[in-house]
Short mmCIF file of C-alpha atoms in Angstrom, two decimals:
data_model
loop_
_atom_site.label_atom_id
_atom_site.label_comp_id
_atom_site.label_asym_id
_atom_site.label_seq_id
_atom_site.Cartn_x
_atom_site.Cartn_y
_atom_site.Cartn_z
CA UNK A 161 -76.36 16.84 -3.31
CA UNK A 162 -77.75 13.36 -3.00
CA UNK A 163 -75.17 10.57 -3.10
CA UNK A 164 -75.67 6.91 -4.04
CA UNK A 165 -73.61 4.11 -2.52
CA UNK A 166 -71.36 2.33 -5.02
CA UNK A 167 -72.93 -1.01 -4.09
CA UNK A 168 -76.27 0.11 -5.54
CA UNK A 169 -74.94 1.14 -8.97
CA UNK A 170 -75.98 -1.15 -11.85
CA UNK A 171 -73.14 -1.45 -14.35
CA UNK A 172 -74.43 -4.47 -16.24
CA UNK A 173 -72.83 -7.88 -16.40
CA UNK A 174 -69.13 -8.45 -16.99
CA UNK A 175 -67.30 -11.39 -18.45
CA UNK A 176 -63.76 -12.56 -17.81
CA UNK A 177 -61.55 -12.62 -20.89
CA UNK A 178 -59.02 -15.48 -20.91
CA UNK A 179 -55.46 -14.21 -20.72
CA UNK A 180 -54.49 -15.72 -24.08
CA UNK A 181 -57.50 -14.15 -25.75
CA UNK A 182 -56.70 -10.79 -24.18
CA UNK A 183 -53.13 -11.00 -25.46
CA UNK A 184 -54.40 -11.71 -28.96
CA UNK A 185 -56.69 -8.68 -28.79
CA UNK A 186 -53.82 -6.43 -27.73
CA UNK A 187 -51.36 -7.86 -30.21
CA UNK A 188 -53.16 -6.82 -33.39
CA UNK A 189 -50.66 -4.61 -35.24
CA UNK A 190 -51.52 -2.70 -38.38
CA UNK A 191 -48.95 -3.21 -41.12
CA UNK A 192 -48.95 -0.71 -44.03
CA UNK A 193 -50.20 -2.27 -47.25
CA UNK A 194 -47.30 -0.79 -49.18
CA UNK A 195 -44.89 -2.57 -46.81
CA UNK A 196 -46.66 -5.92 -47.30
CA UNK A 197 -46.80 -5.50 -51.07
CA UNK A 198 -43.13 -4.58 -51.40
CA UNK A 199 -42.08 -7.29 -48.92
CA UNK A 200 -43.93 -9.77 -51.14
CA UNK A 201 -42.00 -8.54 -54.17
CA UNK A 202 -38.77 -8.77 -52.17
CA UNK A 203 -39.46 -12.38 -51.18
CA UNK A 204 -40.40 -13.36 -54.73
CA UNK A 205 -37.04 -11.95 -55.78
CA UNK A 206 -34.76 -13.26 -53.04
CA UNK A 207 -36.43 -16.15 -51.20
CA UNK A 208 -35.88 -19.48 -52.94
CA UNK A 209 -39.07 -21.09 -51.65
CA UNK A 210 -41.31 -18.14 -52.55
CA UNK A 211 -39.58 -17.82 -55.91
CA UNK A 212 -40.32 -21.48 -56.68
CA UNK A 213 -43.96 -20.99 -55.67
CA UNK A 214 -44.28 -17.93 -57.91
CA UNK A 215 -42.69 -19.75 -60.86
CA UNK A 216 -45.32 -22.46 -60.34
CA UNK A 217 -48.08 -19.85 -60.46
CA UNK A 218 -46.74 -18.37 -63.68
CA UNK A 219 -46.45 -21.82 -65.23
CA UNK A 220 -49.96 -22.78 -64.13
CA UNK A 221 -51.54 -19.84 -65.95
CA UNK A 222 -49.18 -19.74 -68.93
CA UNK A 223 -51.80 -21.01 -71.42
CA UNK A 224 -54.41 -18.38 -70.53
CA UNK A 225 -54.88 -15.19 -72.48
CA UNK A 226 -52.74 -12.27 -71.37
CA UNK A 227 -55.61 -10.52 -69.58
CA UNK A 228 -56.88 -13.63 -67.79
CA UNK A 229 -53.34 -14.64 -66.87
CA UNK A 230 -52.70 -11.22 -65.35
CA UNK A 231 -55.90 -11.43 -63.29
CA UNK A 232 -54.92 -14.84 -61.92
CA UNK A 233 -51.38 -13.74 -61.10
CA UNK A 234 -52.68 -10.62 -59.38
CA UNK A 235 -55.00 -12.75 -57.25
CA UNK A 236 -52.10 -15.04 -56.31
CA UNK A 237 -49.89 -12.07 -55.45
CA UNK A 238 -52.53 -10.37 -53.31
CA UNK A 239 -53.35 -13.61 -51.48
CA UNK A 240 -49.66 -14.11 -50.73
CA UNK A 241 -49.28 -10.50 -49.58
CA UNK A 242 -52.34 -10.93 -47.34
CA UNK A 243 -50.84 -14.08 -45.82
CA UNK A 244 -47.59 -12.21 -45.27
CA UNK A 245 -49.49 -9.37 -43.62
CA UNK A 246 -51.05 -11.78 -41.12
CA UNK A 247 -47.68 -13.38 -40.36
CA UNK A 248 -46.04 -9.97 -39.89
CA UNK A 249 -48.82 -8.84 -37.56
CA UNK A 250 -48.17 -11.81 -35.32
CA UNK A 251 -44.39 -11.42 -35.53
CA UNK A 252 -44.25 -7.69 -34.85
CA UNK A 253 -46.68 -8.04 -31.93
CA UNK A 254 -44.01 -9.94 -30.02
CA UNK A 255 -40.91 -8.30 -31.49
CA UNK A 256 -39.73 -4.99 -32.94
CA UNK A 257 -39.18 -3.80 -36.47
CA UNK A 258 -35.46 -3.67 -35.64
CA UNK A 259 -35.64 -7.41 -34.99
CA UNK A 260 -37.52 -7.90 -38.25
CA UNK A 261 -34.79 -5.97 -40.07
CA UNK A 262 -32.12 -8.17 -38.50
CA UNK A 263 -34.03 -11.28 -39.57
CA UNK A 264 -34.33 -10.14 -43.19
CA UNK A 265 -30.78 -8.84 -43.30
CA UNK A 266 -29.16 -11.99 -41.87
CA UNK A 267 -31.20 -14.31 -44.09
CA UNK A 268 -30.96 -12.52 -47.41
CA UNK A 269 -28.13 -9.96 -47.33
CA UNK A 270 -25.31 -10.97 -44.98
CA UNK A 271 -23.74 -13.66 -47.16
CA UNK A 272 -25.11 -12.56 -50.53
CA UNK A 273 -22.91 -11.52 -53.43
CA UNK A 274 -25.15 -8.50 -54.09
CA UNK A 275 -25.30 -7.50 -50.43
CA UNK A 276 -25.40 -3.74 -51.10
CA UNK A 277 -28.31 -4.03 -53.53
CA UNK A 278 -30.30 -6.24 -51.15
CA UNK A 279 -29.69 -3.83 -48.27
CA UNK A 280 -30.79 -0.94 -50.50
CA UNK A 281 -34.01 -2.82 -51.15
CA UNK A 282 -34.40 -3.49 -47.42
CA UNK A 283 -33.90 0.21 -46.79
CA UNK A 284 -36.66 1.06 -49.24
CA UNK A 285 -38.90 -1.59 -47.70
CA UNK A 286 -38.55 -0.41 -44.10
CA UNK A 287 -38.87 3.25 -45.14
CA UNK A 288 -42.46 2.38 -46.05
CA UNK A 289 -43.22 2.06 -42.33
CA UNK A 290 -44.65 5.01 -40.40
CA UNK A 291 -41.87 7.27 -39.04
CA UNK A 292 -42.42 6.12 -35.46
CA UNK A 293 -41.95 2.47 -36.47
CA UNK A 294 -38.92 2.84 -38.71
CA UNK A 295 -35.68 1.17 -37.51
CA UNK A 296 -33.77 4.42 -37.94
CA UNK A 297 -30.37 3.11 -36.83
CA UNK A 298 -30.61 0.28 -39.37
CA UNK A 299 -31.73 2.60 -42.15
CA UNK A 300 -28.79 4.93 -41.52
CA UNK A 301 -26.47 2.07 -42.45
CA UNK A 302 -27.94 1.89 -45.97
CA UNK A 303 -29.50 5.33 -46.51
CA UNK A 304 -28.01 8.24 -48.42
CA UNK A 305 -28.26 11.97 -47.91
CA UNK A 306 -29.37 12.75 -51.47
CA UNK A 307 -30.57 11.02 -54.61
CA UNK A 308 -29.95 11.48 -58.28
CA UNK A 309 -31.93 10.80 -61.40
CA UNK A 310 -34.05 12.47 -64.01
CA UNK A 311 -37.79 12.91 -64.29
CA UNK A 312 -37.68 10.77 -67.41
CA UNK A 313 -36.35 7.88 -65.32
CA UNK A 314 -39.27 8.24 -62.95
CA UNK A 315 -41.77 8.30 -65.79
CA UNK A 316 -40.20 5.20 -67.27
CA UNK A 317 -40.34 3.40 -63.95
CA UNK A 318 -44.02 4.15 -63.38
CA UNK A 319 -44.95 2.41 -66.61
CA UNK A 320 -47.61 -0.29 -66.50
CA UNK A 321 -45.12 -3.13 -66.81
CA UNK A 322 -43.88 -2.53 -63.25
CA UNK A 323 -47.41 -2.46 -61.88
CA UNK A 324 -48.16 -5.84 -63.42
CA UNK A 325 -44.78 -7.59 -63.07
CA UNK A 326 -44.63 -8.62 -59.42
CA UNK A 327 -41.06 -9.89 -59.69
CA UNK A 328 -39.67 -6.36 -60.15
CA UNK A 329 -38.21 -4.16 -57.42
CA UNK A 330 -37.47 -0.44 -57.44
CA UNK A 331 -34.43 0.36 -59.61
CA UNK A 332 -31.20 1.95 -58.40
CA UNK A 333 -32.66 5.43 -58.91
CA UNK A 334 -34.57 5.02 -55.64
CA UNK A 335 -33.06 5.23 -52.15
CA UNK A 336 -34.12 5.79 -48.58
CA UNK A 337 -33.11 9.28 -47.49
CA UNK A 338 -32.99 10.63 -43.94
CA UNK A 339 -34.96 13.79 -43.33
CA UNK A 340 -33.57 16.44 -40.99
CA UNK A 341 -36.29 16.99 -38.41
CA UNK A 342 -36.35 16.93 -34.61
CA UNK A 343 -37.41 13.29 -34.90
CA UNK A 344 -35.42 11.66 -37.66
CA UNK A 345 -37.24 9.54 -40.18
CA UNK A 346 -36.58 8.24 -43.68
CA UNK A 347 -38.40 8.74 -46.95
CA UNK A 348 -38.05 7.25 -50.41
CA UNK A 349 -36.62 9.55 -53.04
CA UNK A 350 -37.74 10.14 -55.70
CA UNK A 351 -41.24 9.96 -54.25
CA UNK A 352 -43.32 6.98 -55.30
CA UNK A 353 -47.06 6.38 -55.23
CA UNK A 354 -48.01 3.39 -53.07
CA UNK A 355 -50.45 1.97 -55.61
CA UNK A 356 -47.56 1.34 -57.99
CA UNK A 357 -46.24 -1.37 -55.67
CA UNK A 358 -49.23 -3.67 -55.93
CA UNK A 359 -53.03 -3.94 -55.77
CA UNK A 360 -55.04 -3.35 -52.62
CA UNK A 361 -55.18 -6.10 -50.01
CA UNK A 362 -58.43 -4.96 -48.42
CA UNK A 363 -60.91 -7.43 -49.88
CA UNK A 364 -58.64 -10.35 -50.59
CA UNK A 365 -58.23 -13.55 -48.60
CA UNK A 366 -54.86 -15.00 -47.56
CA UNK A 367 -53.48 -18.10 -49.18
CA UNK A 368 -55.39 -21.10 -47.94
CA UNK A 369 -55.05 -24.82 -48.42
CA UNK A 370 -58.13 -26.65 -47.17
CA UNK A 371 -57.46 -29.65 -44.99
CA UNK A 372 -58.30 -32.79 -47.00
CA UNK A 373 -61.39 -34.60 -45.75
CA UNK A 374 -60.49 -38.24 -45.09
CA UNK A 375 -63.79 -40.09 -45.18
CA UNK A 376 -64.21 -43.82 -44.44
CA UNK A 377 -64.24 -44.34 -48.20
CA UNK A 378 -60.77 -42.80 -48.47
CA UNK A 379 -59.44 -45.03 -45.69
CA UNK A 380 -61.04 -48.04 -47.40
CA UNK A 381 -59.36 -47.15 -50.68
CA UNK A 382 -56.02 -46.76 -48.91
CA UNK A 383 -56.45 -50.20 -47.38
CA UNK A 384 -57.52 -51.78 -50.67
CA UNK A 385 -54.61 -50.24 -52.56
CA UNK A 386 -52.14 -51.26 -49.86
CA UNK A 387 -53.50 -54.78 -49.75
CA UNK A 388 -53.19 -55.27 -53.50
CA UNK A 389 -49.70 -53.77 -53.61
CA UNK A 390 -48.28 -55.72 -50.65
CA UNK A 391 -49.80 -59.04 -51.75
CA UNK A 392 -48.53 -58.59 -55.30
CA UNK A 393 -44.97 -57.69 -54.33
CA UNK A 394 -44.59 -60.42 -51.71
CA UNK A 395 -46.07 -63.11 -53.95
CA UNK A 396 -43.12 -62.58 -56.29
CA UNK A 397 -40.57 -63.35 -53.56
CA UNK A 398 -42.30 -66.41 -52.06
CA UNK A 399 -39.62 -68.78 -53.47
CA UNK A 400 -36.91 -66.66 -51.88
CA UNK A 401 -38.75 -66.76 -48.53
CA UNK A 402 -38.98 -70.57 -48.77
CA UNK A 403 -35.24 -70.97 -49.37
CA UNK A 404 -34.42 -68.40 -46.68
CA UNK A 405 -36.54 -70.27 -44.13
CA UNK A 406 -34.98 -73.60 -45.09
CA UNK A 407 -31.51 -72.08 -44.77
CA UNK A 408 -32.36 -70.92 -41.25
CA UNK A 409 -33.65 -74.34 -40.19
CA UNK A 410 -31.14 -76.47 -42.14
CA UNK A 411 -28.06 -74.36 -42.96
CA UNK A 412 -25.90 -77.32 -44.07
CA UNK A 413 -28.23 -78.43 -46.86
CA UNK A 414 -29.20 -74.89 -47.91
CA UNK A 415 -25.85 -73.10 -47.75
CA UNK A 416 -26.69 -70.47 -50.40
CA UNK A 417 -29.68 -69.23 -52.36
CA UNK A 418 -28.90 -70.95 -55.68
CA UNK A 419 -28.09 -74.28 -54.06
CA UNK A 420 -31.21 -74.01 -51.95
CA UNK A 421 -33.45 -73.53 -55.01
CA UNK A 422 -31.84 -76.51 -56.72
CA UNK A 423 -32.32 -78.65 -53.61
CA UNK A 424 -36.02 -77.83 -53.42
CA UNK A 425 -36.58 -78.48 -57.13
CA UNK A 426 -34.78 -81.84 -56.99
CA UNK A 427 -36.61 -82.95 -53.84
CA UNK A 428 -39.99 -84.59 -53.48
CA UNK A 429 -41.81 -81.26 -53.49
CA UNK A 430 -40.47 -80.13 -56.87
CA UNK A 431 -41.56 -76.77 -58.22
CA UNK A 432 -44.58 -76.49 -55.87
CA UNK A 433 -42.10 -76.70 -53.01
CA UNK A 434 -40.92 -73.18 -53.84
CA UNK A 435 -44.44 -71.93 -53.09
CA UNK A 436 -44.93 -73.57 -49.71
CA UNK A 437 -46.68 -71.20 -47.31
CA UNK A 438 -48.03 -69.08 -50.17
CA UNK A 439 -51.47 -68.95 -48.58
CA UNK A 440 -50.11 -67.56 -45.32
CA UNK A 441 -47.92 -65.07 -47.19
CA UNK A 442 -50.75 -63.70 -49.32
CA UNK A 443 -53.21 -63.46 -46.44
CA UNK A 444 -50.58 -61.97 -44.14
CA UNK A 445 -49.50 -59.23 -46.50
CA UNK A 446 -53.05 -58.51 -47.58
CA UNK A 447 -53.68 -57.72 -43.92
CA UNK A 448 -50.42 -55.79 -43.72
CA UNK A 449 -51.41 -53.52 -46.62
CA UNK A 450 -54.99 -53.15 -45.42
CA UNK A 451 -53.86 -52.03 -41.97
CA UNK A 452 -50.60 -50.14 -42.32
CA UNK A 453 -51.55 -47.42 -44.82
CA UNK A 454 -54.88 -46.36 -43.28
CA UNK A 455 -53.46 -46.54 -39.75
CA UNK A 456 -50.38 -44.49 -40.73
CA UNK A 457 -52.62 -41.85 -42.27
CA UNK A 458 -54.90 -41.84 -39.23
CA UNK A 459 -52.11 -41.57 -36.63
CA UNK A 460 -50.32 -38.83 -38.55
CA UNK A 461 -53.52 -36.87 -39.11
CA UNK A 462 -54.61 -37.24 -35.49
CA UNK A 463 -51.24 -36.07 -34.16
CA UNK A 464 -51.08 -33.00 -36.40
CA UNK A 465 -54.69 -31.88 -35.96
CA UNK A 466 -55.73 -33.04 -32.49
CA UNK A 467 -52.71 -33.63 -30.25
CA UNK A 468 -50.35 -30.85 -31.34
CA UNK A 469 -50.74 -27.21 -32.24
CA UNK A 470 -50.04 -26.24 -35.87
CA UNK A 471 -46.81 -24.48 -34.85
CA UNK A 472 -45.45 -27.53 -33.01
CA UNK A 473 -46.61 -29.95 -35.70
CA UNK A 474 -44.92 -27.92 -38.42
CA UNK A 475 -41.44 -28.15 -36.91
CA UNK A 476 -41.81 -31.82 -35.93
CA UNK A 477 -43.25 -33.30 -39.14
CA UNK A 478 -40.42 -35.83 -39.49
CA UNK A 479 -40.83 -36.96 -35.88
CA UNK A 480 -44.59 -37.27 -36.34
CA UNK A 481 -44.10 -39.34 -39.49
CA UNK A 482 -41.67 -41.68 -37.71
CA UNK A 483 -43.96 -42.16 -34.72
CA UNK A 484 -47.03 -42.68 -36.93
CA UNK A 485 -45.06 -45.20 -39.00
CA UNK A 486 -43.97 -47.10 -35.91
CA UNK A 487 -47.50 -47.24 -34.50
CA UNK A 488 -48.99 -48.38 -37.80
CA UNK A 489 -46.30 -51.07 -38.09
CA UNK A 490 -47.34 -52.35 -34.65
CA UNK A 491 -50.97 -52.57 -35.77
CA UNK A 492 -49.99 -54.37 -38.98
CA UNK A 493 -47.66 -56.77 -37.17
CA UNK A 494 -50.40 -57.87 -34.78
CA UNK A 495 -52.06 -59.65 -37.68
CA UNK A 496 -48.98 -60.52 -39.71
CA UNK A 497 -46.99 -62.27 -36.96
CA UNK A 498 -49.34 -65.26 -36.45
CA UNK A 499 -49.54 -65.78 -40.20
CA UNK A 500 -45.76 -65.64 -40.53
CA UNK A 501 -45.49 -68.26 -37.79
CA UNK A 502 -47.83 -70.52 -39.76
CA UNK A 503 -45.85 -69.94 -42.95
CA UNK A 504 -42.57 -70.88 -41.28
CA UNK A 505 -44.09 -74.10 -39.87
CA UNK A 506 -45.36 -75.14 -43.30
CA UNK A 507 -42.02 -74.42 -45.00
CA UNK A 508 -39.89 -76.03 -42.30
CA UNK A 509 -42.07 -79.12 -41.80
CA UNK A 510 -44.40 -79.60 -44.79
CA UNK A 511 -45.06 -83.25 -43.97
CA UNK A 512 -46.80 -82.21 -40.75
CA UNK A 513 -48.44 -78.90 -41.59
CA UNK A 514 -49.03 -78.70 -45.35
CA UNK A 515 -52.12 -80.90 -45.30
CA UNK A 516 -53.64 -78.91 -42.43
CA UNK A 517 -54.05 -75.75 -44.44
CA UNK A 518 -53.67 -72.25 -43.04
CA UNK A 519 -56.40 -72.38 -40.39
CA UNK A 520 -55.45 -75.90 -39.35
CA UNK A 521 -51.80 -74.92 -38.99
CA UNK A 522 -52.69 -71.91 -36.84
CA UNK A 523 -54.97 -74.05 -34.68
CA UNK A 524 -52.20 -76.63 -34.28
CA UNK A 525 -49.70 -73.94 -33.27
CA UNK A 526 -52.14 -72.54 -30.71
CA UNK A 527 -52.75 -76.02 -29.29
CA UNK A 528 -49.02 -76.75 -29.07
CA UNK A 529 -48.34 -73.46 -27.31
CA UNK A 530 -51.20 -74.07 -24.88
CA UNK A 531 -49.92 -77.52 -24.02
CA UNK A 532 -46.35 -76.31 -23.60
CA UNK A 533 -47.52 -73.47 -21.39
CA UNK A 534 -49.55 -75.88 -19.29
#
């Protein structure tokens, strides 16, 4: 027979797959829909955060008709179950179902008053896995060898109210039971149809919260709002700033706040003396509000969406907020500090600086600093 050298074979063009991408391809794990649906019910029942979210959903749709309300709640439930399915796929890809059992058990059952009931529910939940995936050793700790109950109980359970009430779990009639085969596995007895546990997840989307779009208009509104708020609040305390500054420069004459106010009112300046430096204060804190709120929003948004991965950003939100706050304060202080210097000069020495106005005072300070530096 004729042979062809390997070098002459045409196999088409290949493409390298990045290692991370290859891992993601291999790590796709199929989770049974019944497991996701019942896990969702379990979390609505026992997880405080999920329970609060579900209560919010029920409250949101409380004014709708019964049929429309049920449709909305079903959509919310399926979206949550779909989100849970995606999270479980990622978790199980790097761990085992035994580890998942331990996580659920330690979080919800270990220190609970109704530990036995929660573990029974966990047993039912993990029995919904394929036999090869079941954590058999864990299930043996909560399973039973036989079950009791009447057919009437089963008929009552399979009523429509369980199908539509996503806060319900299987009653005490149901248990996970070990089957005697060469390869041990568990089954739920009495038998239950998977569709009873919840609607299909096939065509539904997971819960999503779109990232807000921060346009220049939004940043401008943040700056405008901050400017108005800061200027308004600091204008109220201008008299206190005047007395505080005088107390720092002349502590003997302004020994306390009340005496300081009286001294200013009785002096040559009178009532207007309590508002010395008002121009610098208003301009300074207008700038402070204009700059600090948009810059804080920008730094925080940039860190969480551009610099860090979602996983890292999620567990460091407080740190990100602190760093963004510090950086925005630096930006705001760059403009506020010169204006505060001008305000202090006007309050401490009005005879020299009051007549110069804000710009004249700042120019005088710059000239003095230049001369002293020279």
